[in-house]
Amino acid sequence: HAYNSGQMVASSQKPYIAMRSWQTVCVSWHTCTSFVLEGGSIESDGKGTILTTSQCLLAPHRNQPMGKEEIEECLKKMLHAERILWLNHGNLIGDDTDGHVDPVARLTPNDTIVYMQCTDENDAQYADLRAMEEEIAALRTADGNPYRMIALLM
């Protein structure tokens, strides 16, 4: 048996209840119903902050015609997040994920971001990864402090 608004209903009605609940969610989140989001496209600190990349979530075949603000609204609603941090750099040559954040930067405990660093100025990815490092250095925790940064050499 299942409960629907305090009323017990037969088990055979469970699929209806599940579908009805899903429809209610979709009506209230109408802009989020077709949202494309894989696990590697976001990072969470478990305290209300999401880290992602513009390359991934704003990719033309993912969440268009939604813009950045609409995507942020969906992430906040779906994941109960308080804030979204975006990286505009860190694109890897040969990446086939449209710029998932998880290969280049990870939120870790104690307000720390572990990130990929390239120190070879002759490497084709040096400039973009260096720009990402500067972006991360400019990010602030929910308390307004800089993140502790740990570089992993490429």
Short mmCIF file of N, CA and C in Angstrom, two decimals:
data_model
loop_
_atom_site.label_atom_id
_atom_site.label_comp_id
_atom_site.label_asym_id
_atom_site.label_seq_id
_atom_site.Cartn_x
_atom_site.Cartn_y
_atom_site.Cartn_z
N HIS A 1 0.83 -1.20 0.00
CA HIS A 1 0.00 0.00 0.00
C HIS A 1 0.87 1.25 0.00
N ALA A 2 0.32 2.31 -0.53
CA ALA A 2 1.01 3.60 -0.56
C ALA A 2 0.06 4.68 -0.06
N TYR A 3 0.61 5.81 0.26
CA TYR A 3 -0.21 6.92 0.75
C TYR A 3 -0.19 8.06 -0.25
N ASN A 4 -1.36 8.62 -0.52
CA ASN A 4 -1.50 9.76 -1.41
C ASN A 4 -2.34 10.80 -0.67
N SER A 5 -1.73 11.89 -0.26
CA SER A 5 -2.41 12.94 0.51
C SER A 5 -3.08 12.34 1.75
N GLY A 6 -2.39 11.43 2.41
CA GLY A 6 -2.90 10.85 3.64
C GLY A 6 -3.86 9.70 3.42
N GLN A 7 -4.24 9.41 2.20
CA GLN A 7 -5.18 8.33 1.91
C GLN A 7 -4.41 7.09 1.46
N MET A 8 -4.74 5.95 2.03
CA MET A 8 -4.08 4.73 1.62
C MET A 8 -4.70 4.27 0.30
N VAL A 9 -3.86 3.90 -0.67
CA VAL A 9 -4.34 3.42 -1.96
C VAL A 9 -3.72 2.06 -2.24
N ALA A 10 -4.33 1.31 -3.11
CA ALA A 10 -3.84 -0.03 -3.44
C ALA A 10 -2.49 0.05 -4.15
N SER A 11 -1.70 -0.99 -3.98
CA SER A 11 -0.37 -1.05 -4.59
C SER A 11 -0.41 -0.89 -6.09
N SER A 12 -1.48 -1.34 -6.72
CA SER A 12 -1.56 -1.25 -8.18
C SER A 12 -1.58 0.21 -8.65
N GLN A 13 -1.85 1.15 -7.75
CA GLN A 13 -1.89 2.56 -8.13
C GLN A 13 -0.55 3.25 -7.93
N LYS A 14 0.47 2.57 -7.44
CA LYS A 14 1.77 3.20 -7.21
C LYS A 14 2.36 3.84 -8.47
N PRO A 15 2.31 3.15 -9.64
CA PRO A 15 2.86 3.82 -10.82
C PRO A 15 2.16 5.14 -11.12
N TYR A 16 0.84 5.17 -10.90
CA TYR A 16 0.08 6.40 -11.13
C TYR A 16 0.56 7.49 -10.18
N ILE A 17 0.75 7.13 -8.92
CA ILE A 17 1.20 8.11 -7.92
C ILE A 17 2.59 8.63 -8.30
N ALA A 18 3.48 7.72 -8.70
CA ALA A 18 4.82 8.14 -9.08
C ALA A 18 4.75 9.07 -10.29
N MET A 19 3.94 8.71 -11.29
CA MET A 19 3.82 9.55 -12.48
C MET A 19 3.21 10.88 -12.12
N ARG A 20 2.21 10.88 -11.26
CA ARG A 20 1.54 12.12 -10.86
C ARG A 20 2.54 13.03 -10.14
N SER A 21 3.35 12.48 -9.26
CA SER A 21 4.36 13.27 -8.55
C SER A 21 5.35 13.85 -9.55
N TRP A 22 5.78 13.05 -10.51
CA TRP A 22 6.72 13.51 -11.53
C TRP A 22 6.12 14.66 -12.32
N GLN A 23 4.84 14.55 -12.69
CA GLN A 23 4.18 15.61 -13.45
C GLN A 23 4.13 16.90 -12.64
N THR A 24 3.86 16.80 -11.35
CA THR A 24 3.82 17.98 -10.50
C THR A 24 5.17 18.66 -10.47
N VAL A 25 6.24 17.88 -10.33
CA VAL A 25 7.59 18.44 -10.33
C VAL A 25 7.87 19.11 -11.67
N CYS A 26 7.51 18.46 -12.76
CA CYS A 26 7.79 19.01 -14.08
C CYS A 26 7.02 20.30 -14.33
N VAL A 27 5.81 20.39 -13.84
CA VAL A 27 5.05 21.62 -14.03
C VAL A 27 5.72 22.76 -13.28
N SER A 28 6.19 22.51 -12.07
CA SER A 28 6.80 23.59 -11.31
C SER A 28 8.22 23.88 -11.78
N TRP A 29 8.86 22.96 -12.42
CA TRP A 29 10.22 23.16 -12.92
C TRP A 29 10.22 23.08 -14.44
N HIS A 30 9.25 23.67 -15.08
CA HIS A 30 9.06 23.49 -16.51
C HIS A 30 10.31 23.76 -17.34
N THR A 31 11.18 24.64 -16.91
CA THR A 31 12.37 24.91 -17.71
C THR A 31 13.45 23.85 -17.49
N CYS A 32 13.28 23.00 -16.51
CA CYS A 32 14.33 22.01 -16.19
C CYS A 32 14.01 20.61 -16.69
N THR A 33 12.92 20.42 -17.37
CA THR A 33 12.52 19.07 -17.74
C THR A 33 13.43 18.40 -18.76
N SER A 34 14.08 19.17 -19.60
CA SER A 34 14.96 18.59 -20.61
C SER A 34 16.42 18.87 -20.32
N PHE A 35 16.74 19.04 -19.08
CA PHE A 35 18.08 19.44 -18.68
C PHE A 35 19.06 18.29 -18.86
N VAL A 36 20.20 18.56 -19.52
CA VAL A 36 21.24 17.55 -19.74
C VAL A 36 22.35 17.78 -18.72
N LEU A 37 22.59 16.75 -17.90
CA LEU A 37 23.57 16.90 -16.84
C LEU A 37 24.16 15.53 -16.50
N GLU A 38 25.43 15.33 -16.85
CA GLU A 38 26.11 14.10 -16.45
C GLU A 38 26.92 14.39 -15.20
N GLY A 39 27.27 13.33 -14.49
CA GLY A 39 28.01 13.48 -13.25
C GLY A 39 29.29 14.28 -13.37
N GLY A 40 30.04 14.10 -14.43
CA GLY A 40 31.32 14.79 -14.58
C GLY A 40 31.21 16.25 -14.97
N SER A 41 29.99 16.70 -15.25
CA SER A 41 29.83 18.08 -15.68
C SER A 41 29.72 19.04 -14.52
N ILE A 42 29.57 18.51 -13.31
CA ILE A 42 29.51 19.36 -12.12
C ILE A 42 30.32 18.76 -10.99
N GLU A 43 30.72 19.61 -10.08
CA GLU A 43 31.35 19.22 -8.82
C GLU A 43 30.56 19.90 -7.72
N SER A 44 30.44 19.27 -6.57
CA SER A 44 29.76 19.88 -5.43
C SER A 44 30.62 19.75 -4.19
N ASP A 45 30.57 20.77 -3.35
CA ASP A 45 31.30 20.69 -2.08
C ASP A 45 30.41 20.10 -0.98
N GLY A 46 29.16 19.79 -1.30
CA GLY A 46 28.24 19.23 -0.31
C GLY A 46 27.72 20.28 0.66
N LYS A 47 28.07 21.53 0.42
CA LYS A 47 27.64 22.62 1.29
C LYS A 47 26.90 23.70 0.52
N GLY A 48 26.44 23.37 -0.68
CA GLY A 48 25.65 24.33 -1.45
C GLY A 48 26.36 24.97 -2.62
N THR A 49 27.61 24.61 -2.87
CA THR A 49 28.35 25.19 -3.99
C THR A 49 28.54 24.15 -5.09
N ILE A 50 28.26 24.56 -6.33
CA ILE A 50 28.46 23.72 -7.51
C ILE A 50 29.53 24.39 -8.36
N LEU A 51 30.47 23.60 -8.87
CA LEU A 51 31.50 24.07 -9.80
C LEU A 51 31.26 23.40 -11.14
N THR A 52 31.29 24.18 -12.22
CA THR A 52 31.06 23.64 -13.56
C THR A 52 31.85 24.46 -14.57
N THR A 53 31.72 24.08 -15.84
CA THR A 53 32.38 24.84 -16.90
C THR A 53 31.33 25.37 -17.87
N SER A 54 31.60 26.54 -18.43
CA SER A 54 30.71 27.10 -19.44
C SER A 54 30.71 26.23 -20.68
N GLN A 55 31.88 25.70 -21.04
CA GLN A 55 31.98 24.90 -22.25
C GLN A 55 31.01 23.73 -22.20
N CYS A 56 30.84 23.13 -21.05
CA CYS A 56 29.99 21.94 -20.94
C CYS A 56 28.51 22.31 -20.88
N LEU A 57 28.10 23.03 -19.85
CA LEU A 57 26.67 23.26 -19.66
C LEU A 57 26.06 24.23 -20.66
N LEU A 58 26.88 25.05 -21.29
CA LEU A 58 26.35 25.97 -22.31
C LEU A 58 26.57 25.45 -23.73
N ALA A 59 27.01 24.20 -23.87
CA ALA A 59 27.23 23.62 -25.19
C ALA A 59 25.92 23.64 -25.99
N PRO A 60 25.98 23.95 -27.28
CA PRO A 60 24.77 24.11 -28.09
C PRO A 60 23.84 22.90 -28.11
N HIS A 61 24.36 21.71 -28.02
CA HIS A 61 23.50 20.52 -28.09
C HIS A 61 23.08 20.01 -26.72
N ARG A 62 23.38 20.73 -25.66
CA ARG A 62 23.01 20.27 -24.33
C ARG A 62 21.77 20.96 -23.79
N ASN A 63 21.89 22.19 -23.41
CA ASN A 63 20.80 22.86 -22.68
C ASN A 63 20.29 24.11 -23.38
N GLN A 64 20.53 24.21 -24.67
CA GLN A 64 20.02 25.37 -25.40
C GLN A 64 18.53 25.19 -25.65
N PRO A 65 17.76 26.23 -25.64
CA PRO A 65 18.17 27.63 -25.70
C PRO A 65 18.37 28.27 -24.32
N MET A 66 18.51 27.46 -23.27
CA MET A 66 18.70 28.04 -21.94
C MET A 66 20.02 28.80 -21.86
N GLY A 67 19.98 29.91 -21.18
CA GLY A 67 21.18 30.69 -20.95
C GLY A 67 21.76 30.37 -19.58
N LYS A 68 22.83 31.03 -19.25
CA LYS A 68 23.54 30.79 -18.00
C LYS A 68 22.63 30.96 -16.78
N GLU A 69 21.83 32.01 -16.75
CA GLU A 69 20.97 32.28 -15.60
C GLU A 69 19.92 31.19 -15.42
N GLU A 70 19.33 30.73 -16.53
CA GLU A 70 18.33 29.67 -16.46
C GLU A 70 18.97 28.35 -16.00
N ILE A 71 20.17 28.08 -16.48
CA ILE A 71 20.87 26.87 -16.07
C ILE A 71 21.17 26.94 -14.57
N GLU A 72 21.62 28.09 -14.11
CA GLU A 72 21.87 28.25 -12.67
C GLU A 72 20.60 28.02 -11.87
N GLU A 73 19.48 28.54 -12.34
CA GLU A 73 18.20 28.36 -11.65
C GLU A 73 17.86 26.87 -11.54
N CYS A 74 18.04 26.13 -12.65
CA CYS A 74 17.74 24.69 -12.63
C CYS A 74 18.67 23.95 -11.67
N LEU A 75 19.96 24.25 -11.71
CA LEU A 75 20.91 23.58 -10.81
C LEU A 75 20.55 23.86 -9.36
N LYS A 76 20.20 25.08 -9.07
CA LYS A 76 19.84 25.44 -7.69
C LYS A 76 18.58 24.70 -7.25
N LYS A 77 17.59 24.63 -8.12
CA LYS A 77 16.34 23.95 -7.77
C LYS A 77 16.55 22.44 -7.65
N MET A 78 17.19 21.84 -8.66
CA MET A 78 17.32 20.39 -8.69
C MET A 78 18.27 19.86 -7.62
N LEU A 79 19.34 20.61 -7.35
CA LEU A 79 20.39 20.12 -6.44
C LEU A 79 20.39 20.84 -5.10
N HIS A 80 19.44 21.73 -4.91
CA HIS A 80 19.37 22.53 -3.67
C HIS A 80 20.68 23.27 -3.42
N ALA A 81 21.25 23.77 -4.49
CA ALA A 81 22.50 24.52 -4.39
C ALA A 81 22.20 25.97 -4.07
N GLU A 82 23.17 26.61 -3.50
CA GLU A 82 23.04 28.03 -3.17
C GLU A 82 23.79 28.91 -4.16
N ARG A 83 24.85 28.37 -4.73
CA ARG A 83 25.64 29.17 -5.68
C ARG A 83 26.33 28.27 -6.69
N ILE A 84 26.56 28.85 -7.87
CA ILE A 84 27.18 28.13 -8.97
C ILE A 84 28.45 28.88 -9.36
N LEU A 85 29.57 28.19 -9.40
CA LEU A 85 30.84 28.77 -9.84
C LEU A 85 31.14 28.22 -11.23
N TRP A 86 31.47 29.12 -12.16
CA TRP A 86 31.72 28.76 -13.55
C TRP A 86 33.18 28.95 -13.89
N LEU A 87 33.75 27.99 -14.59
CA LEU A 87 35.09 28.14 -15.17
C LEU A 87 34.92 28.30 -16.68
N ASN A 88 35.60 29.28 -17.23
CA ASN A 88 35.54 29.52 -18.67
C ASN A 88 36.76 28.98 -19.40
N HIS A 89 37.72 28.48 -18.65
CA HIS A 89 38.95 27.95 -19.23
C HIS A 89 39.19 26.54 -18.68
N GLY A 90 40.19 25.88 -19.24
CA GLY A 90 40.51 24.53 -18.82
C GLY A 90 40.09 23.48 -19.83
N ASN A 91 39.89 23.91 -21.06
CA ASN A 91 39.49 22.99 -22.12
C ASN A 91 40.68 22.12 -22.51
N LEU A 92 40.47 20.83 -22.52
CA LEU A 92 41.54 19.90 -22.85
C LEU A 92 41.48 19.49 -24.32
N ILE A 93 42.62 19.47 -24.96
CA ILE A 93 42.71 19.02 -26.35
C ILE A 93 42.32 17.54 -26.41
N GLY A 94 41.43 17.21 -27.33
CA GLY A 94 40.99 15.82 -27.48
C GLY A 94 39.86 15.42 -26.55
N ASP A 95 39.39 16.34 -25.73
CA ASP A 95 38.30 16.03 -24.80
C ASP A 95 37.01 15.77 -25.58
N ASP A 96 36.32 14.69 -25.25
CA ASP A 96 35.08 14.38 -25.94
C ASP A 96 33.87 14.52 -25.03
N THR A 97 34.04 15.24 -23.91
CA THR A 97 32.93 15.42 -22.96
C THR A 97 32.34 16.81 -23.02
N ASP A 98 32.77 17.62 -23.97
CA ASP A 98 32.36 19.02 -24.05
C ASP A 98 32.81 19.82 -22.83
N GLY A 99 33.91 19.42 -22.25
CA GLY A 99 34.48 20.21 -21.17
C GLY A 99 33.98 19.89 -19.78
N HIS A 100 33.76 18.62 -19.48
CA HIS A 100 33.42 18.27 -18.10
C HIS A 100 34.43 18.89 -17.16
N VAL A 101 33.99 19.28 -16.00
CA VAL A 101 34.87 19.92 -15.03
C VAL A 101 35.76 18.89 -14.31
N ASP A 102 35.29 17.67 -14.15
CA ASP A 102 36.02 16.72 -13.30
C ASP A 102 37.43 16.34 -13.76
N PRO A 103 37.79 16.41 -15.06
CA PRO A 103 39.19 16.14 -15.38
C PRO A 103 40.13 17.29 -15.03
N VAL A 104 39.59 18.51 -14.86
CA VAL A 104 40.47 19.67 -14.68
C VAL A 104 40.40 20.32 -13.31
N ALA A 105 39.29 20.15 -12.60
CA ALA A 105 39.18 20.77 -11.27
C ALA A 105 38.16 20.01 -10.42
N ARG A 106 38.49 19.82 -9.15
CA ARG A 106 37.61 19.10 -8.22
C ARG A 106 37.49 19.87 -6.93
N LEU A 107 36.26 20.01 -6.44
CA LEU A 107 36.05 20.57 -5.11
C LEU A 107 36.32 19.46 -4.11
N THR A 108 37.13 19.75 -3.12
CA THR A 108 37.48 18.76 -2.10
C THR A 108 37.23 19.37 -0.73
N PRO A 109 37.29 18.56 0.33
CA PRO A 109 37.01 19.10 1.67
C PRO A 109 37.93 20.26 2.06
N ASN A 110 37.48 20.95 3.07
CA ASN A 110 38.23 22.06 3.66
C ASN A 110 38.47 23.20 2.68
N ASP A 111 37.42 23.52 1.89
CA ASP A 111 37.49 24.65 0.97
C ASP A 111 38.71 24.60 0.07
N THR A 112 38.92 23.44 -0.53
CA THR A 112 40.08 23.20 -1.38
C THR A 112 39.61 22.84 -2.79
N ILE A 113 40.34 23.34 -3.78
CA ILE A 113 40.12 22.94 -5.17
C ILE A 113 41.42 22.32 -5.66
N VAL A 114 41.32 21.06 -6.10
CA VAL A 114 42.44 20.37 -6.73
C VAL A 114 42.25 20.56 -8.23
N TYR A 115 43.31 20.98 -8.91
CA TYR A 115 43.15 21.32 -10.32
C TYR A 115 44.37 20.87 -11.13
N MET A 116 44.14 20.71 -12.44
CA MET A 116 45.21 20.33 -13.36
C MET A 116 46.04 21.57 -13.70
N GLN A 117 47.35 21.41 -13.62
CA GLN A 117 48.25 22.52 -13.93
C GLN A 117 49.25 22.09 -15.00
N CYS A 118 49.52 23.00 -15.90
CA CYS A 118 50.54 22.76 -16.92
C CYS A 118 51.61 23.82 -16.74
N THR A 119 52.85 23.39 -16.55
CA THR A 119 53.95 24.33 -16.33
C THR A 119 54.86 24.47 -17.56
N ASP A 120 54.58 23.69 -18.59
CA ASP A 120 55.38 23.74 -19.81
C ASP A 120 54.81 24.79 -20.75
N GLU A 121 55.46 25.93 -20.85
CA GLU A 121 54.96 27.03 -21.67
C GLU A 121 54.88 26.67 -23.15
N ASN A 122 55.56 25.61 -23.56
CA ASN A 122 55.51 25.16 -24.96
C ASN A 122 54.36 24.20 -25.23
N ASP A 123 53.68 23.77 -24.19
CA ASP A 123 52.54 22.86 -24.34
C ASP A 123 51.35 23.63 -24.90
N ALA A 124 50.65 23.02 -25.83
CA ALA A 124 49.49 23.67 -26.47
C ALA A 124 48.38 24.01 -25.47
N GLN A 125 48.35 23.34 -24.33
CA GLN A 125 47.29 23.58 -23.35
C GLN A 125 47.71 24.55 -22.24
N TYR A 126 48.96 24.98 -22.29
CA TYR A 126 49.49 25.83 -21.22
C TYR A 126 48.64 27.08 -20.98
N ALA A 127 48.38 27.86 -22.01
CA ALA A 127 47.70 29.14 -21.85
C ALA A 127 46.30 28.98 -21.25
N ASP A 128 45.55 28.00 -21.75
CA ASP A 128 44.19 27.82 -21.25
C ASP A 128 44.17 27.31 -19.81
N LEU A 129 45.08 26.37 -19.50
CA LEU A 129 45.13 25.87 -18.12
C LEU A 129 45.65 26.94 -17.17
N ARG A 130 46.54 27.78 -17.64
CA ARG A 130 47.03 28.90 -16.82
C ARG A 130 45.89 29.89 -16.55
N ALA A 131 45.07 30.16 -17.57
CA ALA A 131 43.91 31.04 -17.41
C ALA A 131 42.91 30.44 -16.41
N MET A 132 42.74 29.11 -16.46
CA MET A 132 41.86 28.45 -15.51
C MET A 132 42.40 28.59 -14.09
N GLU A 133 43.70 28.43 -13.94
CA GLU A 133 44.33 28.57 -12.62
C GLU A 133 44.06 29.97 -12.05
N GLU A 134 44.14 30.98 -12.88
CA GLU A 134 43.85 32.35 -12.45
C GLU A 134 42.38 32.51 -12.08
N GLU A 135 41.50 31.86 -12.85
CA GLU A 135 40.07 31.90 -12.51
C GLU A 135 39.82 31.28 -11.14
N ILE A 136 40.45 30.13 -10.90
CA ILE A 136 40.26 29.45 -9.61
C ILE A 136 40.79 30.31 -8.47
N ALA A 137 41.93 30.95 -8.69
CA ALA A 137 42.50 31.82 -7.65
C ALA A 137 41.56 32.98 -7.31
N ALA A 138 40.74 33.40 -8.26
CA ALA A 138 39.81 34.50 -8.03
C ALA A 138 38.50 34.05 -7.38
N LEU A 139 38.22 32.74 -7.38
CA LEU A 139 36.99 32.24 -6.76
C LEU A 139 37.05 32.39 -5.26
N ARG A 140 35.89 32.53 -4.64
CA ARG A 140 35.79 32.65 -3.19
C ARG A 140 34.82 31.61 -2.65
N THR A 141 35.09 31.19 -1.43
CA THR A 141 34.20 30.26 -0.74
C THR A 141 32.92 30.99 -0.37
N ALA A 142 31.94 30.27 0.13
CA ALA A 142 30.69 30.89 0.57
C ALA A 142 30.96 31.92 1.67
N ASP A 143 32.04 31.74 2.42
CA ASP A 143 32.40 32.68 3.48
C ASP A 143 33.22 33.86 2.97
N GLY A 144 33.51 33.90 1.67
CA GLY A 144 34.25 35.01 1.09
C GLY A 144 35.76 34.87 1.11
N ASN A 145 36.24 33.70 1.49
CA ASN A 145 37.69 33.45 1.54
C ASN A 145 38.16 32.80 0.25
N PRO A 146 39.44 32.97 -0.10
CA PRO A 146 39.96 32.25 -1.27
C PRO A 146 40.01 30.75 -1.00
N TYR A 147 39.86 29.98 -2.04
CA TYR A 147 39.99 28.53 -1.91
C TYR A 147 41.47 28.17 -1.73
N ARG A 148 41.71 27.12 -0.99
CA ARG A 148 43.05 26.53 -0.95
C ARG A 148 43.19 25.79 -2.28
N MET A 149 44.30 25.98 -2.95
CA MET A 149 44.50 25.38 -4.28
C MET A 149 45.63 24.35 -4.23
N ILE A 150 45.34 23.18 -4.78
CA ILE A 150 46.36 22.14 -4.90
C ILE A 150 46.48 21.78 -6.37
N ALA A 151 47.67 22.02 -6.94
CA ALA A 151 47.91 21.75 -8.35
C ALA A 151 48.37 20.30 -8.55
N LEU A 152 47.82 19.68 -9.57
CA LEU A 152 48.29 18.37 -10.04
C LEU A 152 48.90 18.60 -11.41
N LEU A 153 50.18 18.30 -11.51
CA LEU A 153 50.86 18.55 -12.78
C LEU A 153 50.36 17.61 -13.86
N MET A 154 50.22 18.18 -15.04
CA MET A 154 49.74 17.43 -16.19
C MET A 154 50.83 16.50 -16.69
#
